[in-house]
Amino acid sequence: MSGIGGKRRELLLEAGIGSLADLAAADPLHLADALAAHGEQHREMAPQLVAQALVQQRGQARRLHQGPALPEPALPELALPELARAPGVLLYDIESDPDARDDFLHGLVRLRRQGGAAGPGGEAPDPWPTSAAAAPFTPLLALQEHGEAKLWRRLAALLERYPDWPVLHYGETEAISLLRLAERQGVTPEARARLRSRLVDVHARLRRHWLLPVPSYGLKSVAGWLGFEWRQKGVDGARCLLWWRQWRQWHLRPNDPAAGKPSDPAAVQASRQLLQRLFRYNQDDNLATWAVARWLLDQDQNLP
């Protein structure tokens, strides 16, 4: 269950909580008291753990009006207010090699509102597309031999082309990496602040506003619960990293058969297929991010 790692599992077992049903039936205050001896963090998590267990037991999502730790009723807020009048969004996802500290692929999907307008004056804005599958996708490889400055110029050009579009991503990785890249490239503090204001973490918004009947709030778990399917079955970040390393190994060899780099068309095609698989996976991550964002927008339509 989300929020329960090895240490917390041991603490729950010590408190007599041995199953999801036990946790769902627990009194949050009593559980908080039982966990308090092990640290304030565990005590504060008790109400959220019980609430998450109830949601998973019932199989129904639950809106949080004051954040995950305070699920008491309050005035509801929009999960994605930045999209209320935005003419479009950029969906952004990074593929990384953590061992090499290398963000090797930056993928962006450009998604416009249907009709491309946000509604002038008091008019209602045009609707958002249900799916982003038909939206243009731009994969940007970060090749070390080309230098980081070239990557930043391409990213900055795309961001500047759509200055009023929020940048949606799932998790903190993209925001941290993009802002650090901008800083290394000498972007002014004011420009970085403007960029930061455009970044919208869909994962953080989901956690702030909803509890879902899922064992994890990772993108695959949440988007899968919503019915989204990746085109390449069973592929994950580790497989993509393997493809990337295989492609890099081939790409860095001299274009000489004697040096071990085949120049025949079949070998070239195999190399291209590795990149196509990488791009397809990254694009699907972006499409999955939109599936979650679109669900949040749909739920916001039901607010009073």
PDB file of C-alpha atoms in Angstrom:
ATOM      1  CA  MET A   1       0.000   0.000   0.000  1.00  0.00           C
ATOM      2  CA  SER A   2       1.179   3.527  -0.725  1.00  0.00           C
ATOM      3  CA  GLY A   3       2.986   5.066   2.247  1.00  0.00           C
ATOM      4  CA  ILE A   4       4.054   1.763   3.800  1.00  0.00           C
ATOM      5  CA  GLY A   5       7.696   0.823   3.435  1.00  0.00           C
ATOM      6  CA  GLY A   6       9.620  -1.838   5.308  1.00  0.00           C
ATOM      7  CA  LYS A   7      10.096   0.154   8.524  1.00  0.00           C
ATOM      8  CA  ARG A   8       6.513   1.391   8.713  1.00  0.00           C
ATOM      9  CA  ARG A   9       5.237  -2.110   8.011  1.00  0.00           C
ATOM     10  CA  GLU A  10       7.152  -3.367  11.054  1.00  0.00           C
ATOM     11  CA  LEU A  11       5.666  -0.608  13.207  1.00  0.00           C
ATOM     12  CA  LEU A  12       2.149  -1.418  12.043  1.00  0.00           C
ATOM     13  CA  LEU A  13       2.659  -5.093  12.809  1.00  0.00           C
ATOM     14  CA  GLU A  14       3.836  -4.156  16.303  1.00  0.00           C
ATOM     15  CA  ALA A  15       0.627  -2.123  16.679  1.00  0.00           C
ATOM     16  CA  GLY A  16      -1.478  -5.164  15.760  1.00  0.00           C
ATOM     17  CA  ILE A  17      -2.180  -4.073  12.172  1.00  0.00           C
ATOM     18  CA  GLY A  18      -1.532  -7.098   9.981  1.00  0.00           C
ATOM     19  CA  SER A  19      -3.703  -6.535   6.925  1.00  0.00           C
ATOM     20  CA  LEU A  20      -5.378  -3.912   4.788  1.00  0.00           C
ATOM     21  CA  ALA A  21      -8.670  -4.690   6.518  1.00  0.00           C
ATOM     22  CA  ASP A  22      -7.060  -4.162   9.937  1.00  0.00           C
ATOM     23  CA  LEU A  23      -5.719  -0.787   8.869  1.00  0.00           C
ATOM     24  CA  ALA A  24      -9.034   0.290   7.343  1.00  0.00           C
ATOM     25  CA  ALA A  25     -10.802  -0.578  10.605  1.00  0.00           C
ATOM     26  CA  ALA A  26      -8.272   1.178  12.838  1.00  0.00           C
ATOM     27  CA  ASP A  27      -9.064   4.343  14.760  1.00  0.00           C
ATOM     28  CA  PRO A  28      -6.767   7.060  13.359  1.00  0.00           C
ATOM     29  CA  LEU A  29      -6.210   8.709  16.754  1.00  0.00           C
ATOM     30  CA  HIS A  30      -5.411   5.443  18.506  1.00  0.00           C
ATOM     31  CA  LEU A  31      -3.053   4.454  15.706  1.00  0.00           C
ATOM     32  CA  ALA A  32      -1.367   7.856  15.886  1.00  0.00           C
ATOM     33  CA  ASP A  33      -0.773   7.366  19.607  1.00  0.00           C
ATOM     34  CA  ALA A  34       0.662   3.897  18.979  1.00  0.00           C
ATOM     35  CA  LEU A  35       3.079   5.221  16.351  1.00  0.00           C
ATOM     36  CA  ALA A  36       4.036   8.391  18.242  1.00  0.00           C
ATOM     37  CA  ALA A  37       6.776   6.632  20.191  1.00  0.00           C
ATOM     38  CA  HIS A  38       8.610   5.980  16.926  1.00  0.00           C
ATOM     39  CA  GLY A  39       8.643   9.570  15.733  1.00  0.00           C
ATOM     40  CA  GLU A  40       6.435  12.489  14.851  1.00  0.00           C
ATOM     41  CA  GLN A  41       6.476  11.599  11.161  1.00  0.00           C
ATOM     42  CA  HIS A  42       4.883   8.208  11.801  1.00  0.00           C
ATOM     43  CA  ARG A  43       2.289   9.735  14.114  1.00  0.00           C
ATOM     44  CA  GLU A  44       1.290  12.352  11.557  1.00  0.00           C
ATOM     45  CA  MET A  45       0.921   9.712   8.846  1.00  0.00           C
ATOM     46  CA  ALA A  46      -1.609   7.621  10.785  1.00  0.00           C
ATOM     47  CA  PRO A  47      -4.808   9.379   9.552  1.00  0.00           C
ATOM     48  CA  GLN A  48      -3.601   9.270   5.950  1.00  0.00           C
ATOM     49  CA  LEU A  49      -2.733   5.571   6.197  1.00  0.00           C
ATOM     50  CA  VAL A  50      -6.185   4.720   7.527  1.00  0.00           C
ATOM     51  CA  ALA A  51      -7.860   6.858   4.866  1.00  0.00           C
ATOM     52  CA  GLN A  52      -5.793   5.215   2.113  1.00  0.00           C
ATOM     53  CA  ALA A  53      -6.664   1.753   3.404  1.00  0.00           C
ATOM     54  CA  LEU A  54     -10.375   2.620   3.395  1.00  0.00           C
ATOM     55  CA  VAL A  55     -10.168   3.855  -0.193  1.00  0.00           C
ATOM     56  CA  GLN A  56      -8.404   0.706  -1.343  1.00  0.00           C
ATOM     57  CA  GLN A  57     -10.801  -1.525   0.556  1.00  0.00           C
ATOM     58  CA  ARG A  58     -13.835   0.183  -0.992  1.00  0.00           C
ATOM     59  CA  GLY A  59     -12.287   0.556  -4.432  1.00  0.00           C
ATOM     60  CA  GLN A  60     -13.454   4.159  -4.766  1.00  0.00           C
ATOM     61  CA  ALA A  61     -11.515   7.403  -5.124  1.00  0.00           C
ATOM     62  CA  ARG A  62     -11.948  10.041  -2.445  1.00  0.00           C
ATOM     63  CA  ARG A  63     -11.459  13.781  -2.810  1.00  0.00           C
ATOM     64  CA  LEU A  64      -9.332  15.535  -0.207  1.00  0.00           C
ATOM     65  CA  HIS A  65     -10.275  19.127   0.491  1.00  0.00           C
ATOM     66  CA  GLN A  66      -7.352  20.055   2.740  1.00  0.00           C
ATOM     67  CA  GLY A  67      -4.566  17.793   1.582  1.00  0.00           C
ATOM     68  CA  PRO A  68      -3.812  14.118   2.319  1.00  0.00           C
ATOM     69  CA  ALA A  69      -3.090  14.616   6.022  1.00  0.00           C
ATOM     70  CA  LEU A  70      -6.282  16.600   6.693  1.00  0.00           C
ATOM     71  CA  PRO A  71      -9.180  14.937   4.860  1.00  0.00           C
ATOM     72  CA  GLU A  72     -11.906  16.750   6.812  1.00  0.00           C
ATOM     73  CA  PRO A  73     -14.488  18.540   4.646  1.00  0.00           C
ATOM     74  CA  ALA A  74     -13.607  22.059   3.555  1.00  0.00           C
ATOM     75  CA  LEU A  75     -14.160  24.261   0.549  1.00  0.00           C
ATOM     76  CA  PRO A  76     -12.976  22.278  -2.488  1.00  0.00           C
ATOM     77  CA  GLU A  77     -10.284  23.681  -4.737  1.00  0.00           C
ATOM     78  CA  LEU A  78      -9.488  23.073  -8.384  1.00  0.00           C
ATOM     79  CA  ALA A  79      -6.659  20.605  -8.813  1.00  0.00           C
ATOM     80  CA  LEU A  80      -5.361  22.293 -11.974  1.00  0.00           C
ATOM     81  CA  PRO A  81      -6.460  25.959 -11.947  1.00  0.00           C
ATOM     82  CA  GLU A  82      -3.629  26.832 -14.353  1.00  0.00           C
ATOM     83  CA  LEU A  83      -5.512  25.047 -17.130  1.00  0.00           C
ATOM     84  CA  ALA A  84      -8.767  26.965 -16.705  1.00  0.00           C
ATOM     85  CA  ARG A  85      -7.918  29.489 -19.426  1.00  0.00           C
ATOM     86  CA  ALA A  86      -4.672  28.159 -20.892  1.00  0.00           C
ATOM     87  CA  PRO A  87      -4.722  27.821 -24.699  1.00  0.00           C
ATOM     88  CA  GLY A  88      -2.670  24.637 -24.484  1.00  0.00           C
ATOM     89  CA  VAL A  89      -0.220  22.623 -22.407  1.00  0.00           C
ATOM     90  CA  LEU A  90       3.232  21.176 -22.884  1.00  0.00           C
ATOM     91  CA  LEU A  91       3.566  17.648 -21.500  1.00  0.00           C
ATOM     92  CA  TYR A  92       7.147  17.009 -20.414  1.00  0.00           C
ATOM     93  CA  ASP A  93       8.955  13.805 -19.484  1.00  0.00           C
ATOM     94  CA  ILE A  94      12.629  12.960 -19.007  1.00  0.00           C
ATOM     95  CA  GLU A  95      14.416   9.614 -19.346  1.00  0.00           C
ATOM     96  CA  SER A  96      17.564   9.411 -17.224  1.00  0.00           C
ATOM     97  CA  ASP A  97      20.632   7.303 -16.524  1.00  0.00           C
ATOM     98  CA  PRO A  98      21.000   7.792 -12.745  1.00  0.00           C
ATOM     99  CA  ASP A  99      24.417   6.136 -12.564  1.00  0.00           C
ATOM    100  CA  ALA A 100      25.830   8.553 -15.136  1.00  0.00           C
ATOM    101  CA  ARG A 101      23.677  11.462 -13.894  1.00  0.00           C
ATOM    102  CA  ASP A 102      22.585  11.866 -17.486  1.00  0.00           C
ATOM    103  CA  ASP A 103      19.131  13.090 -18.530  1.00  0.00           C
ATOM    104  CA  PHE A 104      19.483  11.641 -21.994  1.00  0.00           C
ATOM    105  CA  LEU A 105      16.007  12.216 -23.420  1.00  0.00           C
ATOM    106  CA  HIS A 106      13.664  15.178 -23.010  1.00  0.00           C
ATOM    107  CA  GLY A 107      10.276  14.547 -24.601  1.00  0.00           C
ATOM    108  CA  LEU A 108       7.517  17.115 -25.042  1.00  0.00           C
ATOM    109  CA  VAL A 109       3.971  16.796 -26.336  1.00  0.00           C
ATOM    110  CA  ARG A 110       2.234  19.982 -27.538  1.00  0.00           C
ATOM    111  CA  LEU A 111      -1.467  19.763 -26.767  1.00  0.00           C
ATOM    112  CA  ARG A 112      -3.855  22.538 -27.795  1.00  0.00           C
ATOM    113  CA  ARG A 113      -7.397  23.006 -26.648  1.00  0.00           C
ATOM    114  CA  GLN A 114      -9.960  21.852 -29.164  1.00  0.00           C
ATOM    115  CA  GLY A 115     -10.428  24.922 -31.314  1.00  0.00           C
ATOM    116  CA  GLY A 116      -7.230  26.398 -29.883  1.00  0.00           C
ATOM    117  CA  ALA A 117      -8.986  29.145 -27.925  1.00  0.00           C
ATOM    118  CA  ALA A 118      -9.294  29.784 -24.210  1.00  0.00           C
ATOM    119  CA  GLY A 119     -12.513  31.772 -24.473  1.00  0.00           C
ATOM    120  CA  PRO A 120     -12.324  35.570 -24.622  1.00  0.00           C
ATOM    121  CA  GLY A 121     -14.115  37.673 -22.040  1.00  0.00           C
ATOM    122  CA  GLY A 122     -16.744  35.720 -20.183  1.00  0.00           C
ATOM    123  CA  GLU A 123     -17.154  33.025 -22.821  1.00  0.00           C
ATOM    124  CA  ALA A 124     -16.568  29.429 -21.810  1.00  0.00           C
ATOM    125  CA  PRO A 125     -13.206  28.102 -23.002  1.00  0.00           C
ATOM    126  CA  ASP A 126     -12.997  25.424 -25.649  1.00  0.00           C
ATOM    127  CA  PRO A 127     -12.788  21.880 -24.249  1.00  0.00           C
ATOM    128  CA  TRP A 128      -9.599  19.927 -23.803  1.00  0.00           C
ATOM    129  CA  PRO A 129      -8.979  16.821 -25.935  1.00  0.00           C
ATOM    130  CA  THR A 130      -9.747  13.570 -24.166  1.00  0.00           C
ATOM    131  CA  SER A 131      -6.515  12.042 -25.447  1.00  0.00           C
ATOM    132  CA  ALA A 132      -3.169  13.551 -26.400  1.00  0.00           C
ATOM    133  CA  ALA A 133      -2.303  10.716 -28.801  1.00  0.00           C
ATOM    134  CA  ALA A 134      -2.693  12.895 -31.906  1.00  0.00           C
ATOM    135  CA  ALA A 135      -0.720  15.835 -30.494  1.00  0.00           C
ATOM    136  CA  PRO A 136       2.761  16.585 -31.909  1.00  0.00           C
ATOM    137  CA  PHE A 137       5.617  14.942 -30.013  1.00  0.00           C
ATOM    138  CA  THR A 138       9.154  16.333 -29.936  1.00  0.00           C
ATOM    139  CA  PRO A 139      11.937  14.080 -28.567  1.00  0.00           C
ATOM    140  CA  LEU A 140      15.203  15.859 -27.778  1.00  0.00           C
ATOM    141  CA  LEU A 141      18.282  13.704 -27.257  1.00  0.00           C
ATOM    142  CA  ALA A 142      20.934  15.090 -24.917  1.00  0.00           C
ATOM    143  CA  LEU A 143      24.108  13.873 -26.617  1.00  0.00           C
ATOM    144  CA  GLN A 144      27.178  14.701 -24.575  1.00  0.00           C
ATOM    145  CA  GLU A 145      29.284  15.272 -27.675  1.00  0.00           C
ATOM    146  CA  HIS A 146      26.861  18.011 -28.774  1.00  0.00           C
ATOM    147  CA  GLY A 147      27.080  19.819 -25.460  1.00  0.00           C
ATOM    148  CA  GLU A 148      24.442  20.877 -22.979  1.00  0.00           C
ATOM    149  CA  ALA A 149      24.095  24.345 -24.495  1.00  0.00           C
ATOM    150  CA  LYS A 150      22.607  22.931 -27.695  1.00  0.00           C
ATOM    151  CA  LEU A 151      20.003  20.984 -25.742  1.00  0.00           C
ATOM    152  CA  TRP A 152      19.055  24.081 -23.753  1.00  0.00           C
ATOM    153  CA  ARG A 153      18.701  26.194 -26.897  1.00  0.00           C
ATOM    154  CA  ARG A 154      16.271  23.672 -28.364  1.00  0.00           C
ATOM    155  CA  LEU A 155      14.294  23.394 -25.133  1.00  0.00           C
ATOM    156  CA  ALA A 156      14.207  27.149 -24.630  1.00  0.00           C
ATOM    157  CA  ALA A 157      13.028  27.726 -28.202  1.00  0.00           C
ATOM    158  CA  LEU A 158      10.124  25.348 -27.694  1.00  0.00           C
ATOM    159  CA  LEU A 159       9.203  26.872 -24.342  1.00  0.00           C
ATOM    160  CA  GLU A 160       9.349  30.397 -25.748  1.00  0.00           C
ATOM    161  CA  ARG A 161       7.178  29.403 -28.689  1.00  0.00           C
ATOM    162  CA  TYR A 162       4.308  28.692 -26.279  1.00  0.00           C
ATOM    163  CA  PRO A 163       4.817  31.244 -23.482  1.00  0.00           C
ATOM    164  CA  ASP A 164       1.270  30.973 -22.107  1.00  0.00           C
ATOM    165  CA  TRP A 165       1.196  27.187 -21.929  1.00  0.00           C
ATOM    166  CA  PRO A 166       1.701  25.454 -18.563  1.00  0.00           C
ATOM    167  CA  VAL A 167       4.283  22.651 -18.549  1.00  0.00           C
ATOM    168  CA  LEU A 168       2.803  19.473 -17.052  1.00  0.00           C
ATOM    169  CA  HIS A 169       5.022  16.705 -15.695  1.00  0.00           C
ATOM    170  CA  TYR A 170       4.559  13.767 -13.318  1.00  0.00           C
ATOM    171  CA  GLY A 171       6.886  13.888 -10.322  1.00  0.00           C
ATOM    172  CA  GLU A 172       9.572  16.339  -9.288  1.00  0.00           C
ATOM    173  CA  THR A 173      12.370  15.049 -11.545  1.00  0.00           C
ATOM    174  CA  GLU A 174      11.493  17.140 -14.577  1.00  0.00           C
ATOM    175  CA  ALA A 175      11.176  20.416 -12.675  1.00  0.00           C
ATOM    176  CA  ILE A 176      14.431  19.917 -10.783  1.00  0.00           C
ATOM    177  CA  SER A 177      16.370  18.894 -13.886  1.00  0.00           C
ATOM    178  CA  LEU A 178      14.995  21.649 -16.115  1.00  0.00           C
ATOM    179  CA  LEU A 179      15.610  24.430 -13.600  1.00  0.00           C
ATOM    180  CA  ARG A 180      19.135  23.206 -12.873  1.00  0.00           C
ATOM    181  CA  LEU A 181      19.833  23.044 -16.594  1.00  0.00           C
ATOM    182  CA  ALA A 182      18.588  26.615 -17.002  1.00  0.00           C
ATOM    183  CA  GLU A 183      20.801  27.783 -14.145  1.00  0.00           C
ATOM    184  CA  ARG A 184      23.884  26.075 -15.590  1.00  0.00           C
ATOM    185  CA  GLN A 185      23.192  27.778 -18.905  1.00  0.00           C
ATOM    186  CA  GLY A 186      23.229  31.210 -17.312  1.00  0.00           C
ATOM    187  CA  VAL A 187      19.507  31.926 -17.345  1.00  0.00           C
ATOM    188  CA  THR A 188      18.726  34.897 -15.105  1.00  0.00           C
ATOM    189  CA  PRO A 189      16.978  34.364 -11.754  1.00  0.00           C
ATOM    190  CA  GLU A 190      13.949  36.275 -13.057  1.00  0.00           C
ATOM    191  CA  ALA A 191      13.647  34.050 -16.128  1.00  0.00           C
ATOM    192  CA  ARG A 192      14.061  30.927 -13.986  1.00  0.00           C
ATOM    193  CA  ALA A 193      11.290  32.166 -11.710  1.00  0.00           C
ATOM    194  CA  ARG A 194       9.005  32.594 -14.718  1.00  0.00           C
ATOM    195  CA  LEU A 195       9.868  29.096 -15.875  1.00  0.00           C
ATOM    196  CA  ARG A 196       9.229  27.701 -12.400  1.00  0.00           C
ATOM    197  CA  SER A 197       5.792  29.313 -12.361  1.00  0.00           C
ATOM    198  CA  ARG A 198       4.853  27.402 -15.516  1.00  0.00           C
ATOM    199  CA  LEU A 199       5.788  23.980 -14.147  1.00  0.00           C
ATOM    200  CA  VAL A 200       2.859  21.932 -12.833  1.00  0.00           C
ATOM    201  CA  ASP A 201       3.545  18.629 -11.069  1.00  0.00           C
ATOM    202  CA  VAL A 202       0.487  16.483 -11.809  1.00  0.00           C
ATOM    203  CA  HIS A 203       1.619  13.895  -9.260  1.00  0.00           C
ATOM    204  CA  ALA A 204       1.776  16.505  -6.484  1.00  0.00           C
ATOM    205  CA  ARG A 205      -1.651  17.875  -7.420  1.00  0.00           C
ATOM    206  CA  LEU A 206      -3.127  14.396  -7.424  1.00  0.00           C
ATOM    207  CA  ARG A 207      -1.715  13.633  -3.970  1.00  0.00           C
ATOM    208  CA  ARG A 208      -2.934  16.964  -2.637  1.00  0.00           C
ATOM    209  CA  HIS A 209      -6.518  16.531  -3.814  1.00  0.00           C
ATOM    210  CA  TRP A 210      -7.258  12.799  -4.058  1.00  0.00           C
ATOM    211  CA  LEU A 211      -6.876   9.377  -2.521  1.00  0.00           C
ATOM    212  CA  LEU A 212      -7.094   6.615  -5.112  1.00  0.00           C
ATOM    213  CA  PRO A 213      -7.645   2.854  -4.725  1.00  0.00           C
ATOM    214  CA  VAL A 214      -4.155   2.082  -6.020  1.00  0.00           C
ATOM    215  CA  PRO A 215      -1.177   0.424  -4.307  1.00  0.00           C
ATOM    216  CA  SER A 216       1.170   3.139  -5.573  1.00  0.00           C
ATOM    217  CA  TYR A 217       0.880   6.694  -6.876  1.00  0.00           C
ATOM    218  CA  GLY A 218       3.498   6.098  -9.541  1.00  0.00           C
ATOM    219  CA  LEU A 219       2.478   6.996 -13.077  1.00  0.00           C
ATOM    220  CA  LYS A 220       2.026   3.420 -14.253  1.00  0.00           C
ATOM    221  CA  SER A 221      -0.195   2.513 -11.316  1.00  0.00           C
ATOM    222  CA  VAL A 222      -2.406   5.604 -11.519  1.00  0.00           C
ATOM    223  CA  ALA A 223      -2.694   5.785 -15.308  1.00  0.00           C
ATOM    224  CA  GLY A 224      -3.275   2.036 -15.441  1.00  0.00           C
ATOM    225  CA  TRP A 225      -6.139   2.397 -12.958  1.00  0.00           C
ATOM    226  CA  LEU A 226      -7.619   4.979 -15.325  1.00  0.00           C
ATOM    227  CA  GLY A 227      -7.413   2.512 -18.203  1.00  0.00           C
ATOM    228  CA  PHE A 228      -4.356   3.905 -19.977  1.00  0.00           C
ATOM    229  CA  GLU A 229      -2.172   1.329 -21.729  1.00  0.00           C
ATOM    230  CA  TRP A 230       1.428   1.715 -22.823  1.00  0.00           C
ATOM    231  CA  ARG A 231       1.951   0.532 -26.385  1.00  0.00           C
ATOM    232  CA  GLN A 232       5.018  -1.527 -25.457  1.00  0.00           C
ATOM    233  CA  LYS A 233       3.884  -4.109 -22.941  1.00  0.00           C
ATOM    234  CA  GLY A 234       6.107  -4.793 -19.960  1.00  0.00           C
ATOM    235  CA  VAL A 235       8.550  -1.972 -20.711  1.00  0.00           C
ATOM    236  CA  ASP A 236       9.804   0.179 -17.849  1.00  0.00           C
ATOM    237  CA  GLY A 237      12.500   2.732 -17.195  1.00  0.00           C
ATOM    238  CA  ALA A 238      15.152   0.056 -16.698  1.00  0.00           C
ATOM    239  CA  ARG A 239      14.440  -1.432 -20.118  1.00  0.00           C
ATOM    240  CA  CYS A 240      14.636   2.029 -21.691  1.00  0.00           C
ATOM    241  CA  LEU A 241      17.966   2.628 -20.016  1.00  0.00           C
ATOM    242  CA  LEU A 242      19.246  -0.644 -21.496  1.00  0.00           C
ATOM    243  CA  TRP A 243      18.089   0.428 -24.959  1.00  0.00           C
ATOM    244  CA  TRP A 244      19.815   3.766 -24.506  1.00  0.00           C
ATOM    245  CA  ARG A 245      23.110   2.195 -23.453  1.00  0.00           C
ATOM    246  CA  GLN A 246      22.955  -0.229 -26.368  1.00  0.00           C
ATOM    247  CA  TRP A 247      22.312   2.612 -28.779  1.00  0.00           C
ATOM    248  CA  ARG A 248      25.100   4.746 -27.295  1.00  0.00           C
ATOM    249  CA  GLN A 249      27.544   1.865 -27.521  1.00  0.00           C
ATOM    250  CA  TRP A 250      26.739   1.475 -31.205  1.00  0.00           C
ATOM    251  CA  HIS A 251      26.595   5.212 -31.897  1.00  0.00           C
ATOM    252  CA  LEU A 252      30.004   5.994 -30.399  1.00  0.00           C
ATOM    253  CA  ARG A 253      31.854   3.418 -32.468  1.00  0.00           C
ATOM    254  CA  PRO A 254      33.676   4.684 -35.558  1.00  0.00           C
ATOM    255  CA  ASN A 255      31.796   4.246 -38.815  1.00  0.00           C
ATOM    256  CA  ASP A 256      34.160   1.504 -39.840  1.00  0.00           C
ATOM    257  CA  PRO A 257      33.319  -2.230 -40.048  1.00  0.00           C
ATOM    258  CA  ALA A 258      36.871  -3.048 -38.955  1.00  0.00           C
ATOM    259  CA  ALA A 259      36.276  -1.108 -35.730  1.00  0.00           C
ATOM    260  CA  GLY A 260      33.195  -3.136 -34.909  1.00  0.00           C
ATOM    261  CA  LYS A 261      30.478  -0.793 -36.173  1.00  0.00           C
ATOM    262  CA  PRO A 262      28.592  -2.450 -39.002  1.00  0.00           C
ATOM    263  CA  SER A 263      27.673  -0.076 -41.801  1.00  0.00           C
ATOM    264  CA  ASP A 264      25.122  -2.310 -43.481  1.00  0.00           C
ATOM    265  CA  PRO A 265      21.505  -1.088 -43.693  1.00  0.00           C
ATOM    266  CA  ALA A 266      20.229  -3.774 -41.327  1.00  0.00           C
ATOM    267  CA  ALA A 267      22.520  -2.592 -38.524  1.00  0.00           C
ATOM    268  CA  VAL A 268      21.567   1.020 -39.102  1.00  0.00           C
ATOM    269  CA  GLN A 269      17.891   0.071 -39.020  1.00  0.00           C
ATOM    270  CA  ALA A 270      18.390  -1.838 -35.755  1.00  0.00           C
ATOM    271  CA  SER A 271      19.955   1.271 -34.226  1.00  0.00           C
ATOM    272  CA  ARG A 272      17.040   3.400 -35.350  1.00  0.00           C
ATOM    273  CA  GLN A 273      14.589   0.917 -33.888  1.00  0.00           C
ATOM    274  CA  LEU A 274      16.225   1.290 -30.477  1.00  0.00           C
ATOM    275  CA  LEU A 275      15.652   5.034 -30.617  1.00  0.00           C
ATOM    276  CA  GLN A 276      12.096   4.580 -31.859  1.00  0.00           C
ATOM    277  CA  ARG A 277      11.341   2.339 -28.886  1.00  0.00           C
ATOM    278  CA  LEU A 278      12.815   4.927 -26.529  1.00  0.00           C
ATOM    279  CA  PHE A 279      10.802   7.710 -28.112  1.00  0.00           C
ATOM    280  CA  ARG A 280       7.602   5.665 -28.044  1.00  0.00           C
ATOM    281  CA  TYR A 281       8.014   4.907 -24.343  1.00  0.00           C
ATOM    282  CA  ASN A 282       8.721   8.547 -23.504  1.00  0.00           C
ATOM    283  CA  GLN A 283       5.768   9.702 -25.573  1.00  0.00           C
ATOM    284  CA  ASP A 284       3.502   7.232 -23.792  1.00  0.00           C
ATOM    285  CA  ASP A 285       4.677   8.556 -20.426  1.00  0.00           C
ATOM    286  CA  ASN A 286       3.569  11.994 -21.584  1.00  0.00           C
ATOM    287  CA  LEU A 287       0.238  10.641 -22.816  1.00  0.00           C
ATOM    288  CA  ALA A 288      -0.245   8.887 -19.475  1.00  0.00           C
ATOM    289  CA  THR A 289       0.473  12.157 -17.672  1.00  0.00           C
ATOM    290  CA  TRP A 290      -2.286  13.774 -19.713  1.00  0.00           C
ATOM    291  CA  ALA A 291      -4.654  10.896 -18.885  1.00  0.00           C
ATOM    292  CA  VAL A 292      -4.178  11.696 -15.185  1.00  0.00           C
ATOM    293  CA  ALA A 293      -4.467  15.451 -15.749  1.00  0.00           C
ATOM    294  CA  ARG A 294      -7.604  15.002 -17.828  1.00  0.00           C
ATOM    295  CA  TRP A 295      -9.158  12.885 -15.067  1.00  0.00           C
ATOM    296  CA  LEU A 296      -8.417  15.656 -12.566  1.00  0.00           C
ATOM    297  CA  LEU A 297     -10.039  18.191 -14.894  1.00  0.00           C
ATOM    298  CA  ASP A 298     -13.103  15.989 -15.274  1.00  0.00           C
ATOM    299  CA  GLN A 299     -13.463  15.675 -11.502  1.00  0.00           C
ATOM    300  CA  ASP A 300     -13.145  19.440 -11.122  1.00  0.00           C
ATOM    301  CA  GLN A 301     -16.148  19.830 -13.422  1.00  0.00           C
ATOM    302  CA  ASN A 302     -18.255  18.218 -10.690  1.00  0.00           C
ATOM    303  CA  LEU A 303     -17.316  20.767  -8.030  1.00  0.00           C
ATOM    304  CA  PRO A 304     -20.166  22.963  -6.758  1.00  0.00           C
TER     305      PRO A 304
END
